[in-house]
Short mmCIF file of C-alpha atoms in Angstrom, two decimals:
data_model
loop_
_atom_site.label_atom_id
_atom_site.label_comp_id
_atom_site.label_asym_id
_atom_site.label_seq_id
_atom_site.Cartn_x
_atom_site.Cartn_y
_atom_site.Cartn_z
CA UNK G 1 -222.31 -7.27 154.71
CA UNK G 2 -221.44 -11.00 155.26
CA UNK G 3 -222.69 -11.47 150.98
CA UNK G 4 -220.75 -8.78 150.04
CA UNK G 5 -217.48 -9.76 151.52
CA UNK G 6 -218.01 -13.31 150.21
CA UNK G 7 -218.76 -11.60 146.50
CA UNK G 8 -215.41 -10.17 146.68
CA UNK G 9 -212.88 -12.54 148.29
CA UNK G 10 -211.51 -15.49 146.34
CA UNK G 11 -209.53 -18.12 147.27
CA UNK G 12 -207.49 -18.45 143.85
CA UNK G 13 -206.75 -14.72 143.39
CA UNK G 14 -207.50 -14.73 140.43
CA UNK G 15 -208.77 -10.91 138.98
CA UNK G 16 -207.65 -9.84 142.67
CA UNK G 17 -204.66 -9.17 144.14
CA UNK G 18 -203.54 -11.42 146.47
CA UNK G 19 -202.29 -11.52 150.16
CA UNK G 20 -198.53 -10.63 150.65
CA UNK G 21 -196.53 -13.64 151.21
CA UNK G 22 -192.87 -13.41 153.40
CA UNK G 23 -189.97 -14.43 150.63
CA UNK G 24 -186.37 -14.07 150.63
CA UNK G 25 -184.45 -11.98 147.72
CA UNK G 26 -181.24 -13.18 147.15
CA UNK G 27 -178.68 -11.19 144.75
CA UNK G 28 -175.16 -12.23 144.48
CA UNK G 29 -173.30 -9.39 143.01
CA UNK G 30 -170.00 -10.47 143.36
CA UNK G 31 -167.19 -13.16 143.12
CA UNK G 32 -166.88 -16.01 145.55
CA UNK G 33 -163.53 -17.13 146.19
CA UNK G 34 -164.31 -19.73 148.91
CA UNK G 35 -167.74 -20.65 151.43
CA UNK G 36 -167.02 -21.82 154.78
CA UNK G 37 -169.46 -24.17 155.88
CA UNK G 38 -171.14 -26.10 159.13
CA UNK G 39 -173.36 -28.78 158.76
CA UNK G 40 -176.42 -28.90 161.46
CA UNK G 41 -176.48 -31.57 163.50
CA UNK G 42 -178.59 -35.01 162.49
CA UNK G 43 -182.45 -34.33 163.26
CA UNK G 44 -182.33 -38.18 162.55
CA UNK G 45 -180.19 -38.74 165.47
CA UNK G 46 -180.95 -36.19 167.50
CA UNK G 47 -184.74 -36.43 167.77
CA UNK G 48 -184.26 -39.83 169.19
CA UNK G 49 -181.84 -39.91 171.33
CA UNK G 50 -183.48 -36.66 173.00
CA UNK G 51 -187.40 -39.38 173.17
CA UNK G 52 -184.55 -42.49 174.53
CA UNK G 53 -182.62 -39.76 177.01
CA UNK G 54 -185.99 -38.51 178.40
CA UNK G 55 -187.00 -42.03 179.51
CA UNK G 56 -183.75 -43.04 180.83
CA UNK G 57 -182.61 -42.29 185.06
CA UNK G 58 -179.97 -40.25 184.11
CA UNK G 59 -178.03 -36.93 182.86
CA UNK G 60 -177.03 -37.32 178.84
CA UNK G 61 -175.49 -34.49 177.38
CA UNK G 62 -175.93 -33.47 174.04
CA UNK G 63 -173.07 -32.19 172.32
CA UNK G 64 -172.79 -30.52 168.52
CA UNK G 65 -176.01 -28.31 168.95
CA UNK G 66 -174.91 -24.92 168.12
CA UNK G 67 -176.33 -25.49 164.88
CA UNK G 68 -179.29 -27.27 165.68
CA UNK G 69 -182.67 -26.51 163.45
CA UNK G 70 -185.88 -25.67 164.28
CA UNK G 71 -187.05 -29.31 164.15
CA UNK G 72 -184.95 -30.90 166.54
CA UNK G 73 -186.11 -27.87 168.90
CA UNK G 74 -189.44 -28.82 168.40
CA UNK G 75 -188.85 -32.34 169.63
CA UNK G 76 -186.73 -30.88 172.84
CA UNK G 77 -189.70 -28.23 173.58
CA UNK G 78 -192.20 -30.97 173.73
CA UNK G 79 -190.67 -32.93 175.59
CA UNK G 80 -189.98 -30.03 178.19
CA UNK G 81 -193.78 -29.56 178.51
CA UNK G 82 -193.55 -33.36 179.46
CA UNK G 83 -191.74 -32.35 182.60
CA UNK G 84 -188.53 -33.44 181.17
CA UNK G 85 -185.64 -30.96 182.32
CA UNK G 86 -183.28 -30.10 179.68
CA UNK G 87 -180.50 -27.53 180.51
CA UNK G 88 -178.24 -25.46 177.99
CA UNK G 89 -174.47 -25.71 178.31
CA UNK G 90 -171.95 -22.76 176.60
CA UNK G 91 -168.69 -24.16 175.06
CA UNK G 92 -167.06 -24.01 178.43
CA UNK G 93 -169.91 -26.63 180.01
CA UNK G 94 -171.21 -23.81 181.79
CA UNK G 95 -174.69 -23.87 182.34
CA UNK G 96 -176.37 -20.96 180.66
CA UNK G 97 -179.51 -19.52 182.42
CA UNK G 98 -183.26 -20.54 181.93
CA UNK G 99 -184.40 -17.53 179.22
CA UNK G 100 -188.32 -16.51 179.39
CA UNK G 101 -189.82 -17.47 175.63
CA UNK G 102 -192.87 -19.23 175.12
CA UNK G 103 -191.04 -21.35 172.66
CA UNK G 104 -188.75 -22.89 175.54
CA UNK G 105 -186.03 -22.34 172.58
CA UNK G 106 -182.06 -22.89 173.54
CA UNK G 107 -180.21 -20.03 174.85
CA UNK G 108 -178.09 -18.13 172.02
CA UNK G 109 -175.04 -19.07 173.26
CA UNK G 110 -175.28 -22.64 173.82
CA UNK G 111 -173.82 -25.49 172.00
CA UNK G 112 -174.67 -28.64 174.22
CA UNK G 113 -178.15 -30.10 176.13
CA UNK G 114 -177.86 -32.07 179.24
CA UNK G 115 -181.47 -33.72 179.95
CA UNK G 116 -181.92 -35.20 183.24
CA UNK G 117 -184.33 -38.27 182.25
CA UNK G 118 -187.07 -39.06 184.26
CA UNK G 119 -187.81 -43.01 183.83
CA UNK G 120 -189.50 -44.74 181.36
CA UNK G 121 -192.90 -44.32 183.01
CA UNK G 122 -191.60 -40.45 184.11
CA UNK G 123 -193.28 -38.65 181.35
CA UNK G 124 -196.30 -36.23 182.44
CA UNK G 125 -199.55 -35.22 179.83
CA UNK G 126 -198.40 -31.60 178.94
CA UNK G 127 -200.90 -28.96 179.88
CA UNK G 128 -200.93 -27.07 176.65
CA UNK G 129 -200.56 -28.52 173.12
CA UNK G 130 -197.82 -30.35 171.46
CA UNK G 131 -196.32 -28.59 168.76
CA UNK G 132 -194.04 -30.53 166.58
CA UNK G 133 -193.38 -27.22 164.06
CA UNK G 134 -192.47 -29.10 160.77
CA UNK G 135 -190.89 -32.15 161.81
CA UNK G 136 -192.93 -35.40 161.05
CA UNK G 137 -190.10 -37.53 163.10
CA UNK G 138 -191.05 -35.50 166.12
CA UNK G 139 -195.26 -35.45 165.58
CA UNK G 140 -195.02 -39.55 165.42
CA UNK G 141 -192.47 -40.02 168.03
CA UNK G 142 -194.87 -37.88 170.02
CA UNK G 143 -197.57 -39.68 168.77
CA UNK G 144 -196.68 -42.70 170.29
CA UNK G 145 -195.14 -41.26 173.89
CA UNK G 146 -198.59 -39.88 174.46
CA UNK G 147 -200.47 -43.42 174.16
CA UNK G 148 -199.81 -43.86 177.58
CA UNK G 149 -201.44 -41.10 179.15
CA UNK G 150 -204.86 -41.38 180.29
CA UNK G 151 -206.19 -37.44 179.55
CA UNK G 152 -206.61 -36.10 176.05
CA UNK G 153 -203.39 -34.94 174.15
CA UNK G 154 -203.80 -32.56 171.56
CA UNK G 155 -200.61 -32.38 168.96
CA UNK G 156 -200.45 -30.08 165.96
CA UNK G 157 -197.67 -28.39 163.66
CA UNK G 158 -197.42 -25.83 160.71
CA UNK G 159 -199.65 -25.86 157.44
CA UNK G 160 -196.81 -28.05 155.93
CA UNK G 161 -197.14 -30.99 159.12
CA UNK G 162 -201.24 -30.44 158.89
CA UNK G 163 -201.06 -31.76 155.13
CA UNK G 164 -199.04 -34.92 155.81
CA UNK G 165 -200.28 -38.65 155.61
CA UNK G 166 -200.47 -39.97 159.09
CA UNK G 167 -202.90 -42.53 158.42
CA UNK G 168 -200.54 -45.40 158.63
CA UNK G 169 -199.53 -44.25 162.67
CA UNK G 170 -203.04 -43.16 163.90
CA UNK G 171 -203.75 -46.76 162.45
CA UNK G 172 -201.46 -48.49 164.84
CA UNK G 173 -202.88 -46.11 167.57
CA UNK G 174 -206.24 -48.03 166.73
CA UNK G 175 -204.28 -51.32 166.98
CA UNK G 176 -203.64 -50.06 170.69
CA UNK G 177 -206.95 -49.07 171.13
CA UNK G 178 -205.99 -45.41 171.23
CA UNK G 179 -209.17 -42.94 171.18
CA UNK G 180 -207.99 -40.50 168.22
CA UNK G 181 -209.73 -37.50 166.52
CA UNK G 182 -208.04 -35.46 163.57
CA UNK G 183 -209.13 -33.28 160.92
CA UNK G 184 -210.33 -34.61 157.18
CA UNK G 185 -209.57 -34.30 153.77
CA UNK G 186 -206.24 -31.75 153.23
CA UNK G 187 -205.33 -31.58 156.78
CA UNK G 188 -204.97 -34.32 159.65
CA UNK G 189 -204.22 -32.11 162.21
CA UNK G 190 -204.43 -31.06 165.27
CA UNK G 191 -204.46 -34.55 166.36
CA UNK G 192 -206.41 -35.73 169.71
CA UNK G 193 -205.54 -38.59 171.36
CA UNK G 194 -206.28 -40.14 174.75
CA UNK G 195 -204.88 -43.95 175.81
CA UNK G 196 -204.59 -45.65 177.85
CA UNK G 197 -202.56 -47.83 175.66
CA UNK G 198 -203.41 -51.64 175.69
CA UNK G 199 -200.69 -54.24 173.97
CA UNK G 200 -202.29 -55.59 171.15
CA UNK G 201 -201.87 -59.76 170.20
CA UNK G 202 -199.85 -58.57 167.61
CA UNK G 203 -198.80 -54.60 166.38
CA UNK G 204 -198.96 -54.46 162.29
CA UNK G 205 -197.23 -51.65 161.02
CA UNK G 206 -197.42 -50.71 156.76
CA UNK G 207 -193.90 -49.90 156.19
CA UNK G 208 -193.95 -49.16 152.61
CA UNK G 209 -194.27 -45.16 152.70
CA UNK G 210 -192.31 -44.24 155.82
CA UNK G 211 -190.08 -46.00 158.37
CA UNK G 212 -191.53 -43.39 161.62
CA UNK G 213 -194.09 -45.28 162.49
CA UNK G 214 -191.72 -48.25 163.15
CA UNK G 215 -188.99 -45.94 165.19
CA UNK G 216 -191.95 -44.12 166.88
CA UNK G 217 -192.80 -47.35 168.74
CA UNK G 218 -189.32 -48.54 169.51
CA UNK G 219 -188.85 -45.54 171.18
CA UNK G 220 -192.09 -45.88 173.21
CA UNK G 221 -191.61 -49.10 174.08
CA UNK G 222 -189.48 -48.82 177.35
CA UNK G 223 -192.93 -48.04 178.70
CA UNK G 224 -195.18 -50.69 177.27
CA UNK G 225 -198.00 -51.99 179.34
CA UNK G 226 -196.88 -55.52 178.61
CA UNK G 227 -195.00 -57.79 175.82
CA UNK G 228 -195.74 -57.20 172.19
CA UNK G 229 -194.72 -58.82 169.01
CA UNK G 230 -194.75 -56.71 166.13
CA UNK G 231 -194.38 -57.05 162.05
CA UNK G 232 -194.29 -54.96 159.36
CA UNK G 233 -195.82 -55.00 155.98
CA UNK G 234 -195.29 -53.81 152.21
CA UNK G 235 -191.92 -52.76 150.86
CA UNK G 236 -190.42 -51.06 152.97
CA UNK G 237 -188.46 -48.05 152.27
CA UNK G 238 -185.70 -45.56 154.48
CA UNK G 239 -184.46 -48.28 155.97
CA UNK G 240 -181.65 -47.13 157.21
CA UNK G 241 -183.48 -45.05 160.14
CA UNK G 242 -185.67 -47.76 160.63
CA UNK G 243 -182.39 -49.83 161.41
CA UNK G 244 -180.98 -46.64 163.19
CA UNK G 245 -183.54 -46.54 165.99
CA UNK G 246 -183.16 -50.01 166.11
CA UNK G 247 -179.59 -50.19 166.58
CA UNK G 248 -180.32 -47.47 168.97
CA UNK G 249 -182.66 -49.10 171.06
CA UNK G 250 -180.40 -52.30 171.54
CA UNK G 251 -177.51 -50.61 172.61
CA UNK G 252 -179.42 -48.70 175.17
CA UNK G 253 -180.65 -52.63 176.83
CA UNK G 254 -183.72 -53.05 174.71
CA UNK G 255 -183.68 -57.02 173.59
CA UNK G 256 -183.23 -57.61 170.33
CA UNK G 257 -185.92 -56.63 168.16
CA UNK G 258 -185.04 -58.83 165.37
CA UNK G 259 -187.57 -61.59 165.78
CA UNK G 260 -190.18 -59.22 166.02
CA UNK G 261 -190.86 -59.16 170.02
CA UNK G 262 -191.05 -55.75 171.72
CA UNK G 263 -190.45 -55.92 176.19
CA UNK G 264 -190.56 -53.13 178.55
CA UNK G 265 -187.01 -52.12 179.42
CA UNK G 266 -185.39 -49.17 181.06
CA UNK G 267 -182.45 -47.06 178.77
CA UNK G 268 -179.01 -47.54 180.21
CA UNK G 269 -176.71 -45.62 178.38
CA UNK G 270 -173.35 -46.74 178.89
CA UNK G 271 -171.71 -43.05 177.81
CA UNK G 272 -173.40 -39.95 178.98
CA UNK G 273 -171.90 -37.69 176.70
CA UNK G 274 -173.26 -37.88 173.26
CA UNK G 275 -171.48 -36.19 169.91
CA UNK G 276 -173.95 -35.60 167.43
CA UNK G 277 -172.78 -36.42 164.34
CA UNK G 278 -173.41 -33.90 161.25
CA UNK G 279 -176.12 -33.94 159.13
CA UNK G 280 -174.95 -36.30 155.96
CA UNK G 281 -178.28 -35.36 153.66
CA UNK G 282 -177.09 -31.57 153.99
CA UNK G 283 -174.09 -32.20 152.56
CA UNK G 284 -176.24 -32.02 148.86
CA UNK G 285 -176.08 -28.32 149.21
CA UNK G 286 -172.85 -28.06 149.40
CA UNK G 287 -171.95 -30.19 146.65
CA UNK G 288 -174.59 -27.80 144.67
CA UNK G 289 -173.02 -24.61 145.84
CA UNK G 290 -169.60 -25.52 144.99
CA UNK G 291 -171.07 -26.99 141.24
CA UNK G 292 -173.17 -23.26 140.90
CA UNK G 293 -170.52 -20.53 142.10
CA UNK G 294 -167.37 -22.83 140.99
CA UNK G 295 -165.60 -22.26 144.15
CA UNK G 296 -164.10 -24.62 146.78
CA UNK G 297 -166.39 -25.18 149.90
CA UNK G 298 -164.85 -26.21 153.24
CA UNK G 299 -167.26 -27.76 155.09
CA UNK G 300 -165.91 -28.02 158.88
CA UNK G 301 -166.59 -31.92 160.07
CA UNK G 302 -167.38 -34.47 157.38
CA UNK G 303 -169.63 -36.93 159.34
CA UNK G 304 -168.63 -40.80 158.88
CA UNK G 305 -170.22 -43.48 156.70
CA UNK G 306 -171.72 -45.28 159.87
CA UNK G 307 -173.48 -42.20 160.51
CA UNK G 308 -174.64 -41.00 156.55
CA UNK G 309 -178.16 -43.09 156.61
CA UNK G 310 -177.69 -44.05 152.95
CA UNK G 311 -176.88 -40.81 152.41
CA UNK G 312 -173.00 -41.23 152.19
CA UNK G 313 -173.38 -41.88 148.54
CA UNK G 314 -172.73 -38.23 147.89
CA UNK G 315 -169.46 -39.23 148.98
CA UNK G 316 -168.93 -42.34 147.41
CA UNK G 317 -170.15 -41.06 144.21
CA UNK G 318 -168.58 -37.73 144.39
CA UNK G 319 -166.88 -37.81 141.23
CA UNK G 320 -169.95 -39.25 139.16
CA UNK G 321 -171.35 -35.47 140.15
CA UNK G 322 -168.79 -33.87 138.83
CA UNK G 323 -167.76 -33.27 142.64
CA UNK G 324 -164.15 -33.07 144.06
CA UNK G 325 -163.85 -34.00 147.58
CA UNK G 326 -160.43 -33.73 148.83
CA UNK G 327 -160.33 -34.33 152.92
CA UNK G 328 -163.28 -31.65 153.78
CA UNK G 329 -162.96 -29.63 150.68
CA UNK G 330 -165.65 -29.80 148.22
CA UNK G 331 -165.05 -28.58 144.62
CA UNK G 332 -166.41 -28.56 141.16
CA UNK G 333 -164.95 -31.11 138.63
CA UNK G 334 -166.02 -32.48 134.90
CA UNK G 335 -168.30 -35.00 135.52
CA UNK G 336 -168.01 -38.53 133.56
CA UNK G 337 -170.91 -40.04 131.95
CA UNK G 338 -174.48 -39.89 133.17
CA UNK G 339 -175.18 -41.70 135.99
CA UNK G 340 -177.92 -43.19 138.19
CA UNK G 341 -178.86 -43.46 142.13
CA UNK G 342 -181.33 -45.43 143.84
CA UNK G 343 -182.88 -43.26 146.72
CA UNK G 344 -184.80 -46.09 148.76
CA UNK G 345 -183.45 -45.22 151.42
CA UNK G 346 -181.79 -41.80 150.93
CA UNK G 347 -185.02 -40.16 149.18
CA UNK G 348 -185.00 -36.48 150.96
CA UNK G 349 -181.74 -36.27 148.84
CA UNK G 350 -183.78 -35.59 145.14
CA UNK G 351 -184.29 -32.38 144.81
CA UNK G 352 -180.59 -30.89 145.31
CA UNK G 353 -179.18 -34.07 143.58
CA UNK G 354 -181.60 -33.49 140.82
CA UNK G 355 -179.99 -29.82 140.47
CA UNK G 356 -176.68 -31.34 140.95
CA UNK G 357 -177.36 -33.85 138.09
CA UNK G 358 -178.94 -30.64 136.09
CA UNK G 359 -175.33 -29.17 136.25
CA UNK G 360 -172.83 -32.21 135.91
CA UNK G 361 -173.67 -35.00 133.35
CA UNK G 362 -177.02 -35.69 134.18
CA UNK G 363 -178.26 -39.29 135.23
CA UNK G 364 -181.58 -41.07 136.98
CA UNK G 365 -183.06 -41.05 140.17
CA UNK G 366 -185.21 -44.20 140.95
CA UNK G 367 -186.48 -46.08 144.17
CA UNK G 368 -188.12 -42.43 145.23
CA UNK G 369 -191.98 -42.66 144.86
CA UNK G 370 -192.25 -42.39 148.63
CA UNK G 371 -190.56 -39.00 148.57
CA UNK G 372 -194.16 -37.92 147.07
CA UNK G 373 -195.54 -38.04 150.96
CA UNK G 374 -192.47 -35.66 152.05
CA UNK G 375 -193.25 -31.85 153.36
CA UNK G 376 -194.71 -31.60 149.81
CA UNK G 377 -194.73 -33.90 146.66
CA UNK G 378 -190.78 -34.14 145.60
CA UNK G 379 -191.29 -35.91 143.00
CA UNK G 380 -193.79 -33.57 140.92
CA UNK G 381 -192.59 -30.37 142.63
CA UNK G 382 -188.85 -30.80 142.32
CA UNK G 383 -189.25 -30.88 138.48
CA UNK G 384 -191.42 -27.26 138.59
CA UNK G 385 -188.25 -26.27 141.02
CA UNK G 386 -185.76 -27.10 138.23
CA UNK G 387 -187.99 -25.39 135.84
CA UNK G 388 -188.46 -22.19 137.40
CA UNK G 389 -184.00 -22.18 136.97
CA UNK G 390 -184.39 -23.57 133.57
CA UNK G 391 -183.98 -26.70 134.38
CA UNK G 392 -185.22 -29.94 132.82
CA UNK G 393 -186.03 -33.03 134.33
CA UNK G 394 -188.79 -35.89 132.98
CA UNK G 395 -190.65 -38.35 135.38
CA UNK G 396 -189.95 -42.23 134.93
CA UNK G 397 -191.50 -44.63 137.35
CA UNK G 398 -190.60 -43.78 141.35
CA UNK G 399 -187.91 -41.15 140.14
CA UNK G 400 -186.55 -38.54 137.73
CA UNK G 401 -184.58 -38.48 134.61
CA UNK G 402 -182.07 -35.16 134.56
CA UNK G 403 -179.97 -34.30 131.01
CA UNK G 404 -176.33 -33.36 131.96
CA UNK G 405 -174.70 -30.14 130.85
CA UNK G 406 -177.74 -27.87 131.33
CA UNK G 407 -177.17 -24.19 132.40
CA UNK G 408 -179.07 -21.99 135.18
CA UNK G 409 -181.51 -19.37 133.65
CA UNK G 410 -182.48 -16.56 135.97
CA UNK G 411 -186.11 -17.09 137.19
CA UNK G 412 -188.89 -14.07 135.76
CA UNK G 413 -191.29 -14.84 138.48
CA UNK G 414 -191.35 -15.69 142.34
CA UNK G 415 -189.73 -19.11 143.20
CA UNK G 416 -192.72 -21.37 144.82
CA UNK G 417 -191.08 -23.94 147.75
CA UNK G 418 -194.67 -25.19 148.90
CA UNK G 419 -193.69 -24.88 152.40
CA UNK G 420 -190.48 -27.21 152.03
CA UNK G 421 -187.57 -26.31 153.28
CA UNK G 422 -185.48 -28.69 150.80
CA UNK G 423 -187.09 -26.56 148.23
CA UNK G 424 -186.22 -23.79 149.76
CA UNK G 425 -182.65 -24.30 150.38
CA UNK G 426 -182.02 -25.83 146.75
CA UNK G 427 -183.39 -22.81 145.67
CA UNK G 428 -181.16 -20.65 147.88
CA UNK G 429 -177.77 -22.32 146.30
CA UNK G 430 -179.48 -21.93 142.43
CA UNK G 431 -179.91 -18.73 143.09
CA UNK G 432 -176.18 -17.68 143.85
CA UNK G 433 -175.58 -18.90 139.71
CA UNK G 434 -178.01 -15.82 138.22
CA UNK G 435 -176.65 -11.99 138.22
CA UNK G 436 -180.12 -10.81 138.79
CA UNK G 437 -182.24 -10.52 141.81
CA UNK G 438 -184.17 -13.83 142.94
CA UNK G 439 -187.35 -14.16 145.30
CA UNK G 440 -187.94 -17.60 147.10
CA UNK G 441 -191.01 -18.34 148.65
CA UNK G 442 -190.55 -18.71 152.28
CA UNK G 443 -187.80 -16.61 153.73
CA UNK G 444 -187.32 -18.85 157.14
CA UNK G 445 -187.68 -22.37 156.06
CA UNK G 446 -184.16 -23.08 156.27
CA UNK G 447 -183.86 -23.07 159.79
CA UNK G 448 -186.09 -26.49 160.49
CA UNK G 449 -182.98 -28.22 158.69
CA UNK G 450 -180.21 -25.43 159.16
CA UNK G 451 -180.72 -22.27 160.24
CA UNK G 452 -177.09 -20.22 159.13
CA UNK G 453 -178.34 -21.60 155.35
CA UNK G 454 -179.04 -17.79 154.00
CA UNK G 455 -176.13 -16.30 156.77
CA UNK G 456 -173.19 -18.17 155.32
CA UNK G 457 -174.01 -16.32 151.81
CA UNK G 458 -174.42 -12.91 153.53
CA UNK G 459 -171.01 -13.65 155.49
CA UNK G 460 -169.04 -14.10 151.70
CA UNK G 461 -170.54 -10.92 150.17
CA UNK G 462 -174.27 -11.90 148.94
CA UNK G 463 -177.11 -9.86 149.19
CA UNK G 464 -180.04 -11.59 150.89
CA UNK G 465 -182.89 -9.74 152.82
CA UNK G 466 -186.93 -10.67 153.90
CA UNK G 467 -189.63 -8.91 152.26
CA UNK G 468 -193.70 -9.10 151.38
CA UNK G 469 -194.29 -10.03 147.69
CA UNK G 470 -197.72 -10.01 146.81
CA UNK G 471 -198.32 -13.34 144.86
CA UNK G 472 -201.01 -12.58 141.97
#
């Protein structure tokens, strides 16, 4: 039996007909005249001031969380199982009641948090594993909050988080002489990990593919065993969240971090009631969905420059993408001449700027070869995205070069995402420019980022519903 099933199951599909994979099919039918639109909250800022507020003495209170995504759950679930209480709020600041789900999710109706912080040495080993779901912010973050405990930790996520790089964090677990034990080859996860933690002379952290494993130990440091001095190395890239938990950190009463020396210290935060800002990087989608169905999109809170991490260039450069922003209004203009935009530190903008690009007057992308250790590789798989719209785009070194002027072509086959929801969701907005029917891989990978992404569209008239597509 066992050689005969073997004989007959193979892992390409190829000759066979494959398993049936959960997609989206999007049809817009009709005219838009106008698409309201919320952006999420930042997971950027969110994610860490929930790891700062847990290890603080007091009550913060989230506010601007109706809209939160999956990821930024992820972060508050695990750090429930840590014995941290976190209670939902409706828009009255009621408290809403405790509901029974094994996902410890937010109640429906609420739109703030209030976590009651238990100290930075107040965390407890969770008694079941860490989940982090997609987010790589949370999984380091939670990487380095579990050093301290003295019993085995076991963290995982979804296929996407199992492919990632870690090597550069469980490296600096080593440096802290971390026990660790993680999968080979395509996946590094689940992820074991039993500390104590003991302060290294010196922590060395390679900064050149991803700033998390500097913010991860910032925001573990108000429980350090004792005084560390830390550096980075390479070129380091995303610096702007790098500088963000920084900035963080020292307003909260950690000493400057500037010359490299990391202290125990206790967060004090001097307001208790925090606004989330608005997500800036989602704000490429609605720049794309005003460029694809020509209509004005009011997007409800703009968020401010101070609070854009690098990504307030969509603003700034508005006009070079053919984009009219007038107050909150977003609309569809001529676009100039091609034009080009570093992503250094803005690179989980390429693949709805690429599109963007695509269908204004075209330009470069540079300063993104680290967006090739993202959810999937951006820089190879936003080019087969494009494609599948008929699309063209051409590598050049760290980036993409997009011709201007180029028009959407209805896709023949299913639209692969490889389990990314930036994929996903450029997809979504491409997909409101074709007449015909369109089916996206993944139907629910908006909601790490922003979960109303497909509900807006049904709200103005589109046709979107989750079915099984067989693949091959």
């Amino acid at each position: 039996m066992g050689r005969a099933w073997v004989k007959r199951w193979k892992p390409s599909g190829r000759g066979e007909k494959g398993s049936y994979v959960e997609v989206l099919e999007v049809h817009q039918k009709t005219s838009i005249d106008k698409v309201p639109w919320s952006l999420p909250p930042s997971k950027s800022h969110a994610i860490r001031w929930l790891a700062l507020a847990a290890q603080s003495n007091q009550f913060i209170t989230f506010h601007n969380m109706k809209y939160a995504g999956e990821d930024v759950c992820s972060m508050r679930r695990c750090l429930i199982q840590m014995g941290v209480a976190i209670t939902d709020l409706n828009a009255k600041g009621e408290r809403l009641p405790n509901l029974t789900n094994v996902d410890l999710n937010p109640h429906p109706e609420s739109v703030s948090w209030q976590v009651q912080g238990r100290g930075p040495n107040g965390l407890k080993p969770p008694i079941s594993v860490l989940h982090a779901g997609n987010s790589g912010t949370a999984l380091r973050l939670l990487m380095a909050l579990c050093a301290r405990f003295d019993v085995p930790i076991m963290l995982d996520g979804d296929a996407s988080l199992r492919s990632r790089d870690y090597s550069s964090m469980i490296d600096t677990l080593n440096q802290f002489q971390v026990q660790s034990s993680h999968g080979e080859g395509a996946e590094m996860l689940p992820l074991l990990v039993q500390g104590p933690w003991k302060c290294p002379e010196g922590l060395k952290i390679n900064a050149n593919k991803s700033s998390q494993p500097t913010s991860a130990w910032l925001i573990a440091s108000p429980a350090l065993p004792s005084d560390l001095h830390l550096s980075l190395e390479g070129d380091a890239v995303s610096r702007r969240h790098a500088s963000l938990t920084r900035e963080m950190c020292e307003s909260l009463g950690c000493s400057s971090v500037s010359g490299g020396s990391l202290n125990p210290w206790e967060p004090v935060f001097s307001q208790t009631e925090l606004h989330v800002p608005p997500d800036c990087s989602m704000l490429a989608f609605a720049m794309l969905a005003s460029k694809v169905v020509a209509a004005p999109v009011d997007v409800e809170v703009l968020p401010g420059d101070e609070d854009s991490l690098g990504h307030e260039v969509l603003m700034h450069r508005a006009k070079d993408l053919g984009i009219n922003l007038d107050n909150s209004t977003i609309s569809s203009m001529d676009g100039d001449a091609p034009s080009s935009y570093d992503l250094r530190d803005a690179n989980d903008l390429i693949t709805p700027l690429s599109a963007l690009l695509a269908l204004s007057s075209g330009g470069e992308i540079t300063g993104a070869a680290h967006a090739a250790y993202k959810e999937t590789n951006r820089l190879k798989h936003t080019r087969t995205l494009l494609a599948a719209f008929g699309l063209k785009a051409t590598s050049i070194e760290g980036g993409l070069s997009i011709p201007g002027g180029q028009s959407l072509t209805p896709p023949k086959e299913l639209v692969e995402t490889y389990h990314d929801h930036r994929m996903q969701m450029t997809a979504i907005v491409l997909a409101m420019g074709c007449k015909q029917k369109v089916v996206i891989e993944g139907a629910n990978l908006h909601a790490v980022a922003d979960p109303y992404a497909v509900q807006r569209w049904v709200d103005v008239g589109v046709e979107a519903k989750v079915n099984l597509h067989q693949h091959w």
